[in-house]
Amino acid sequence: MRARPGAVDDSDHPYLKLPGSNRLRTIPDGLWLCFGGTERDPYVDIFAIEACGGFQNLLDKRSRFAPSMHSLLAVCPLEWLHQPVSPSNAMRRWRYTGLLRDEPRGPLVLPVRDIRVMYALRPRQYEHFAATQIPHAHEFFAPIGALIGPEGWQHPTLRAFIARTSPRANFWDFAAASAA
């Protein structure tokens, strides 16, 4: 489910935070949430897009998603949960998650199970980074022009690249493998 960017009048949107923190929030430029688990043991997998204006900005944003021993929480505010999924789908977001039997009375706070992040860089930074760095397994890099170009995310090559960020892409898809 797309969380960011939202509708123009969507002022209350999901964000990421460390447990126990009430000030420091990470609000990615793009954020998609894939809800899973059960009402008793819920989680969310996230795909984030961060547009980076410079190298220092890239380093700052990478540090927010760096692998570590701490947990990350996704916070879905109550107002956001009560909004429709999209202009073409009137179902309320809280129902669409498949996690809640009853209407929520407060924000939905979920542990993040899996993180995938795409960093969009200006051409010069992209070329330098691609030539000199090794990304972490959860990181993906693209030139910003690919995202904001005429076709944007609908460009077939970019869509294929984004498809590789799926956790399912880490598993070999071979029908005979499960029959053995």
PDB file of C-alpha atoms in Angstrom:
ATOM      1  CA  MET A   1       0.000   0.000   0.000  1.00  0.00           C
ATOM      2  CA  ARG A   2       1.393   3.392  -0.920  1.00  0.00           C
ATOM      3  CA  ALA A   3       1.981   5.590   2.117  1.00  0.00           C
ATOM      4  CA  ARG A   4       4.052   8.401   0.543  1.00  0.00           C
ATOM      5  CA  PRO A   5       3.677  10.479  -1.446  1.00  0.00           C
ATOM      6  CA  GLY A   6       0.019  10.770  -0.605  1.00  0.00           C
ATOM      7  CA  ALA A   7      -2.797  12.986  -1.715  1.00  0.00           C
ATOM      8  CA  VAL A   8      -2.130  16.722  -1.642  1.00  0.00           C
ATOM      9  CA  ASP A   9      -4.496  17.158   1.329  1.00  0.00           C
ATOM     10  CA  ASP A  10      -3.086  14.090   3.131  1.00  0.00           C
ATOM     11  CA  SER A  11      -1.338  15.820   6.030  1.00  0.00           C
ATOM     12  CA  ASP A  12      -1.069  12.828   8.340  1.00  0.00           C
ATOM     13  CA  HIS A  13       0.967  10.049   6.760  1.00  0.00           C
ATOM     14  CA  PRO A  14       2.990   7.080   8.006  1.00  0.00           C
ATOM     15  CA  TYR A  15       6.546   7.541   9.171  1.00  0.00           C
ATOM     16  CA  LEU A  16       9.380   5.469  10.572  1.00  0.00           C
ATOM     17  CA  LYS A  17      10.937   5.791  14.010  1.00  0.00           C
ATOM     18  CA  LEU A  18      13.102   4.044  16.550  1.00  0.00           C
ATOM     19  CA  PRO A  19      11.294   2.438  19.502  1.00  0.00           C
ATOM     20  CA  GLY A  20      11.020   4.855  22.419  1.00  0.00           C
ATOM     21  CA  SER A  21      11.765   7.910  20.301  1.00  0.00           C
ATOM     22  CA  ASN A  22       9.092  10.580  20.146  1.00  0.00           C
ATOM     23  CA  ARG A  23      10.964  13.260  18.178  1.00  0.00           C
ATOM     24  CA  LEU A  24      13.179  11.731  15.536  1.00  0.00           C
ATOM     25  CA  ARG A  25      11.141  10.513  12.587  1.00  0.00           C
ATOM     26  CA  THR A  26      12.182   9.315   9.172  1.00  0.00           C
ATOM     27  CA  ILE A  27       9.799  10.401   6.445  1.00  0.00           C
ATOM     28  CA  PRO A  28      11.024   8.946   3.153  1.00  0.00           C
ATOM     29  CA  ASP A  29      10.233  10.700  -0.124  1.00  0.00           C
ATOM     30  CA  GLY A  30       8.423   7.532  -1.207  1.00  0.00           C
ATOM     31  CA  LEU A  31       7.134   4.798   1.096  1.00  0.00           C
ATOM     32  CA  TRP A  32       5.207   1.609   0.411  1.00  0.00           C
ATOM     33  CA  LEU A  33       3.998  -0.715   3.168  1.00  0.00           C
ATOM     34  CA  CYS A  34       3.361  -4.444   2.805  1.00  0.00           C
ATOM     35  CA  PHE A  35       1.422  -5.569   5.868  1.00  0.00           C
ATOM     36  CA  GLY A  36       1.778  -9.129   7.097  1.00  0.00           C
ATOM     37  CA  GLY A  37       1.385 -11.470   9.993  1.00  0.00           C
ATOM     38  CA  THR A  38      -1.683 -11.629  12.186  1.00  0.00           C
ATOM     39  CA  GLU A  39      -3.505  -9.305  14.550  1.00  0.00           C
ATOM     40  CA  ARG A  40      -1.501 -10.843  17.412  1.00  0.00           C
ATOM     41  CA  ASP A  41       1.850 -10.847  15.594  1.00  0.00           C
ATOM     42  CA  PRO A  42       1.783  -8.128  12.926  1.00  0.00           C
ATOM     43  CA  TYR A  43       4.668  -6.716  10.934  1.00  0.00           C
ATOM     44  CA  VAL A  44       5.291  -4.588   7.900  1.00  0.00           C
ATOM     45  CA  ASP A  45       7.827  -4.814   5.086  1.00  0.00           C
ATOM     46  CA  ILE A  46       8.797  -1.472   3.579  1.00  0.00           C
ATOM     47  CA  PHE A  47      10.057  -0.138   0.291  1.00  0.00           C
ATOM     48  CA  ALA A  48      11.332   3.421   0.499  1.00  0.00           C
ATOM     49  CA  ILE A  49      12.613   5.858  -2.089  1.00  0.00           C
ATOM     50  CA  GLU A  50      14.975   8.623  -1.057  1.00  0.00           C
ATOM     51  CA  ALA A  51      15.870  11.412  -3.492  1.00  0.00           C
ATOM     52  CA  CYS A  52      19.344  12.671  -2.604  1.00  0.00           C
ATOM     53  CA  GLY A  53      20.415  16.189  -3.539  1.00  0.00           C
ATOM     54  CA  GLY A  54      24.084  15.625  -2.785  1.00  0.00           C
ATOM     55  CA  PHE A  55      26.628  13.208  -1.402  1.00  0.00           C
ATOM     56  CA  GLN A  56      26.232  14.399   2.216  1.00  0.00           C
ATOM     57  CA  ASN A  57      22.450  14.026   1.888  1.00  0.00           C
ATOM     58  CA  LEU A  58      22.972  10.464   0.615  1.00  0.00           C
ATOM     59  CA  LEU A  59      25.182   9.604   3.583  1.00  0.00           C
ATOM     60  CA  ASP A  60      22.601  11.016   6.013  1.00  0.00           C
ATOM     61  CA  LYS A  61      19.752   9.076   4.432  1.00  0.00           C
ATOM     62  CA  ARG A  62      21.755   5.849   4.214  1.00  0.00           C
ATOM     63  CA  SER A  63      22.519   6.063   7.925  1.00  0.00           C
ATOM     64  CA  ARG A  64      18.794   5.971   8.713  1.00  0.00           C
ATOM     65  CA  PHE A  65      18.432   2.594   7.012  1.00  0.00           C
ATOM     66  CA  ALA A  66      21.840   1.097   7.810  1.00  0.00           C
ATOM     67  CA  PRO A  67      21.829  -2.487   9.049  1.00  0.00           C
ATOM     68  CA  SER A  68      22.223  -2.573  12.803  1.00  0.00           C
ATOM     69  CA  MET A  69      20.991  -4.272  15.902  1.00  0.00           C
ATOM     70  CA  HIS A  70      18.221  -1.761  16.615  1.00  0.00           C
ATOM     71  CA  SER A  71      14.608  -2.085  15.551  1.00  0.00           C
ATOM     72  CA  LEU A  72      12.578   0.201  13.362  1.00  0.00           C
ATOM     73  CA  LEU A  73       8.872   0.878  13.713  1.00  0.00           C
ATOM     74  CA  ALA A  74       6.360   2.023  11.112  1.00  0.00           C
ATOM     75  CA  VAL A  75       3.714   4.322  12.554  1.00  0.00           C
ATOM     76  CA  CYS A  76       0.410   4.627  10.681  1.00  0.00           C
ATOM     77  CA  PRO A  77      -1.558   7.550  12.161  1.00  0.00           C
ATOM     78  CA  LEU A  78      -5.255   7.064  12.915  1.00  0.00           C
ATOM     79  CA  GLU A  79      -6.394   9.702  10.416  1.00  0.00           C
ATOM     80  CA  TRP A  80      -4.389   8.006   7.642  1.00  0.00           C
ATOM     81  CA  LEU A  81      -5.837   4.585   8.525  1.00  0.00           C
ATOM     82  CA  HIS A  82      -9.378   5.927   8.124  1.00  0.00           C
ATOM     83  CA  GLN A  83      -8.746   7.280   4.616  1.00  0.00           C
ATOM     84  CA  PRO A  84      -9.611   5.273   1.477  1.00  0.00           C
ATOM     85  CA  VAL A  85      -6.851   3.106  -0.015  1.00  0.00           C
ATOM     86  CA  SER A  86      -6.887   5.137  -3.244  1.00  0.00           C
ATOM     87  CA  PRO A  87      -9.219   7.276  -5.359  1.00  0.00           C
ATOM     88  CA  SER A  88     -10.334   4.095  -7.136  1.00  0.00           C
ATOM     89  CA  ASN A  89     -10.624   1.933  -3.992  1.00  0.00           C
ATOM     90  CA  ALA A  90     -12.951   3.226  -1.249  1.00  0.00           C
ATOM     91  CA  MET A  91     -11.970   0.543   1.275  1.00  0.00           C
ATOM     92  CA  ARG A  92     -10.508   2.103   4.423  1.00  0.00           C
ATOM     93  CA  ARG A  93      -6.790   1.524   4.824  1.00  0.00           C
ATOM     94  CA  TRP A  94      -7.164  -0.141   8.238  1.00  0.00           C
ATOM     95  CA  ARG A  95      -9.393  -2.813   6.677  1.00  0.00           C
ATOM     96  CA  TYR A  96      -7.071  -3.223   3.703  1.00  0.00           C
ATOM     97  CA  THR A  97      -4.131  -4.128   5.970  1.00  0.00           C
ATOM     98  CA  GLY A  98      -5.899  -7.392   6.798  1.00  0.00           C
ATOM     99  CA  LEU A  99      -4.560  -7.154  10.352  1.00  0.00           C
ATOM    100  CA  LEU A 100      -7.413  -5.560  12.299  1.00  0.00           C
ATOM    101  CA  ARG A 101     -10.857  -6.981  13.004  1.00  0.00           C
ATOM    102  CA  ASP A 102     -12.118  -3.819  14.660  1.00  0.00           C
ATOM    103  CA  GLU A 103     -11.799  -0.163  13.767  1.00  0.00           C
ATOM    104  CA  PRO A 104      -8.632   1.240  15.357  1.00  0.00           C
ATOM    105  CA  ARG A 105      -8.851   3.900  18.078  1.00  0.00           C
ATOM    106  CA  GLY A 106      -5.224   4.969  17.827  1.00  0.00           C
ATOM    107  CA  PRO A 107      -2.240   4.741  15.507  1.00  0.00           C
ATOM    108  CA  LEU A 108      -1.096   1.378  14.210  1.00  0.00           C
ATOM    109  CA  VAL A 109       2.542   0.855  15.223  1.00  0.00           C
ATOM    110  CA  LEU A 110       4.246  -2.105  13.589  1.00  0.00           C
ATOM    111  CA  PRO A 111       7.744  -3.580  13.697  1.00  0.00           C
ATOM    112  CA  VAL A 112       9.516  -3.396  10.352  1.00  0.00           C
ATOM    113  CA  ARG A 113      10.505  -6.895   9.262  1.00  0.00           C
ATOM    114  CA  ASP A 114      12.216  -6.138   5.950  1.00  0.00           C
ATOM    115  CA  ILE A 115      13.603  -2.941   4.437  1.00  0.00           C
ATOM    116  CA  ARG A 116      14.375  -2.187   0.806  1.00  0.00           C
ATOM    117  CA  VAL A 117      15.518   1.331  -0.119  1.00  0.00           C
ATOM    118  CA  MET A 118      16.112   2.920  -3.513  1.00  0.00           C
ATOM    119  CA  TYR A 119      18.295   6.010  -3.488  1.00  0.00           C
ATOM    120  CA  ALA A 120      17.865   8.378  -6.419  1.00  0.00           C
ATOM    121  CA  LEU A 121      21.003  10.375  -7.138  1.00  0.00           C
ATOM    122  CA  ARG A 122      21.980  13.210  -9.439  1.00  0.00           C
ATOM    123  CA  PRO A 123      23.946  11.942 -12.464  1.00  0.00           C
ATOM    124  CA  ARG A 124      27.404  12.946 -11.201  1.00  0.00           C
ATOM    125  CA  GLN A 125      26.883  11.438  -7.739  1.00  0.00           C
ATOM    126  CA  TYR A 126      25.284   8.326  -9.246  1.00  0.00           C
ATOM    127  CA  GLU A 127      28.214   7.673 -11.587  1.00  0.00           C
ATOM    128  CA  HIS A 128      30.781   8.247  -8.813  1.00  0.00           C
ATOM    129  CA  PHE A 129      28.918   6.079  -6.306  1.00  0.00           C
ATOM    130  CA  ALA A 130      28.371   3.250  -8.797  1.00  0.00           C
ATOM    131  CA  ALA A 131      32.075   3.267  -9.701  1.00  0.00           C
ATOM    132  CA  THR A 132      33.459   3.349  -6.150  1.00  0.00           C
ATOM    133  CA  GLN A 133      30.993   1.858  -3.660  1.00  0.00           C
ATOM    134  CA  ILE A 134      29.319  -1.445  -2.834  1.00  0.00           C
ATOM    135  CA  PRO A 135      25.702  -1.152  -1.689  1.00  0.00           C
ATOM    136  CA  HIS A 136      24.257  -3.136   1.199  1.00  0.00           C
ATOM    137  CA  ALA A 137      21.900  -5.965   0.241  1.00  0.00           C
ATOM    138  CA  HIS A 138      18.813  -3.841   0.999  1.00  0.00           C
ATOM    139  CA  GLU A 139      20.006  -0.827  -1.045  1.00  0.00           C
ATOM    140  CA  PHE A 140      19.289   0.001  -4.662  1.00  0.00           C
ATOM    141  CA  PHE A 141      20.518   3.015  -6.628  1.00  0.00           C
ATOM    142  CA  ALA A 142      19.152   4.814  -9.667  1.00  0.00           C
ATOM    143  CA  PRO A 143      19.765   8.127 -11.366  1.00  0.00           C
ATOM    144  CA  ILE A 144      17.068  10.584 -10.353  1.00  0.00           C
ATOM    145  CA  GLY A 145      16.232  11.201 -14.022  1.00  0.00           C
ATOM    146  CA  ALA A 146      14.872   7.653 -14.234  1.00  0.00           C
ATOM    147  CA  LEU A 147      12.257   8.474 -11.574  1.00  0.00           C
ATOM    148  CA  ILE A 148      11.263  11.930 -12.734  1.00  0.00           C
ATOM    149  CA  GLY A 149      11.620  11.294 -16.490  1.00  0.00           C
ATOM    150  CA  PRO A 150       8.671  11.359 -18.904  1.00  0.00           C
ATOM    151  CA  GLU A 151       7.509   7.822 -18.088  1.00  0.00           C
ATOM    152  CA  GLY A 152       8.774   7.833 -14.500  1.00  0.00           C
ATOM    153  CA  TRP A 153       8.037   4.648 -12.590  1.00  0.00           C
ATOM    154  CA  GLN A 154       6.049   3.303 -15.550  1.00  0.00           C
ATOM    155  CA  HIS A 155       9.169   2.962 -17.716  1.00  0.00           C
ATOM    156  CA  PRO A 156       9.583  -0.811 -18.351  1.00  0.00           C
ATOM    157  CA  THR A 157      13.265  -0.883 -17.401  1.00  0.00           C
ATOM    158  CA  LEU A 158      12.665   0.969 -14.127  1.00  0.00           C
ATOM    159  CA  ARG A 159       9.696  -1.290 -13.316  1.00  0.00           C
ATOM    160  CA  ALA A 160      11.895  -4.358 -13.872  1.00  0.00           C
ATOM    161  CA  PHE A 161      14.550  -2.836 -11.597  1.00  0.00           C
ATOM    162  CA  ILE A 162      11.969  -2.124  -8.870  1.00  0.00           C
ATOM    163  CA  ALA A 163      10.631  -5.690  -9.209  1.00  0.00           C
ATOM    164  CA  ARG A 164      14.096  -6.952  -8.235  1.00  0.00           C
ATOM    165  CA  THR A 165      13.774  -5.148  -4.891  1.00  0.00           C
ATOM    166  CA  SER A 166      11.014  -7.534  -3.803  1.00  0.00           C
ATOM    167  CA  PRO A 167      11.880  -9.967  -1.012  1.00  0.00           C
ATOM    168  CA  ARG A 168      10.593 -12.726  -3.339  1.00  0.00           C
ATOM    169  CA  ALA A 169      13.446 -11.841  -5.720  1.00  0.00           C
ATOM    170  CA  ASN A 170      15.852 -13.359  -3.173  1.00  0.00           C
ATOM    171  CA  PHE A 171      14.364 -16.808  -3.763  1.00  0.00           C
ATOM    172  CA  TRP A 172      14.795 -19.029  -6.760  1.00  0.00           C
ATOM    173  CA  ASP A 173      11.461 -19.418  -8.540  1.00  0.00           C
ATOM    174  CA  PHE A 174      11.581 -22.976  -9.801  1.00  0.00           C
ATOM    175  CA  ALA A 175       8.381 -25.049  -9.712  1.00  0.00           C
ATOM    176  CA  ALA A 176      10.173 -28.406  -9.426  1.00  0.00           C
ATOM    177  CA  ALA A 177      12.065 -27.248  -6.331  1.00  0.00           C
ATOM    178  CA  SER A 178       8.997 -27.594  -4.082  1.00  0.00           C
ATOM    179  CA  ALA A 179       8.117 -31.009  -5.527  1.00  0.00           C
ATOM    180  CA  ALA A 180      11.405 -32.573  -4.389  1.00  0.00           C
TER     181      ALA A 180
END
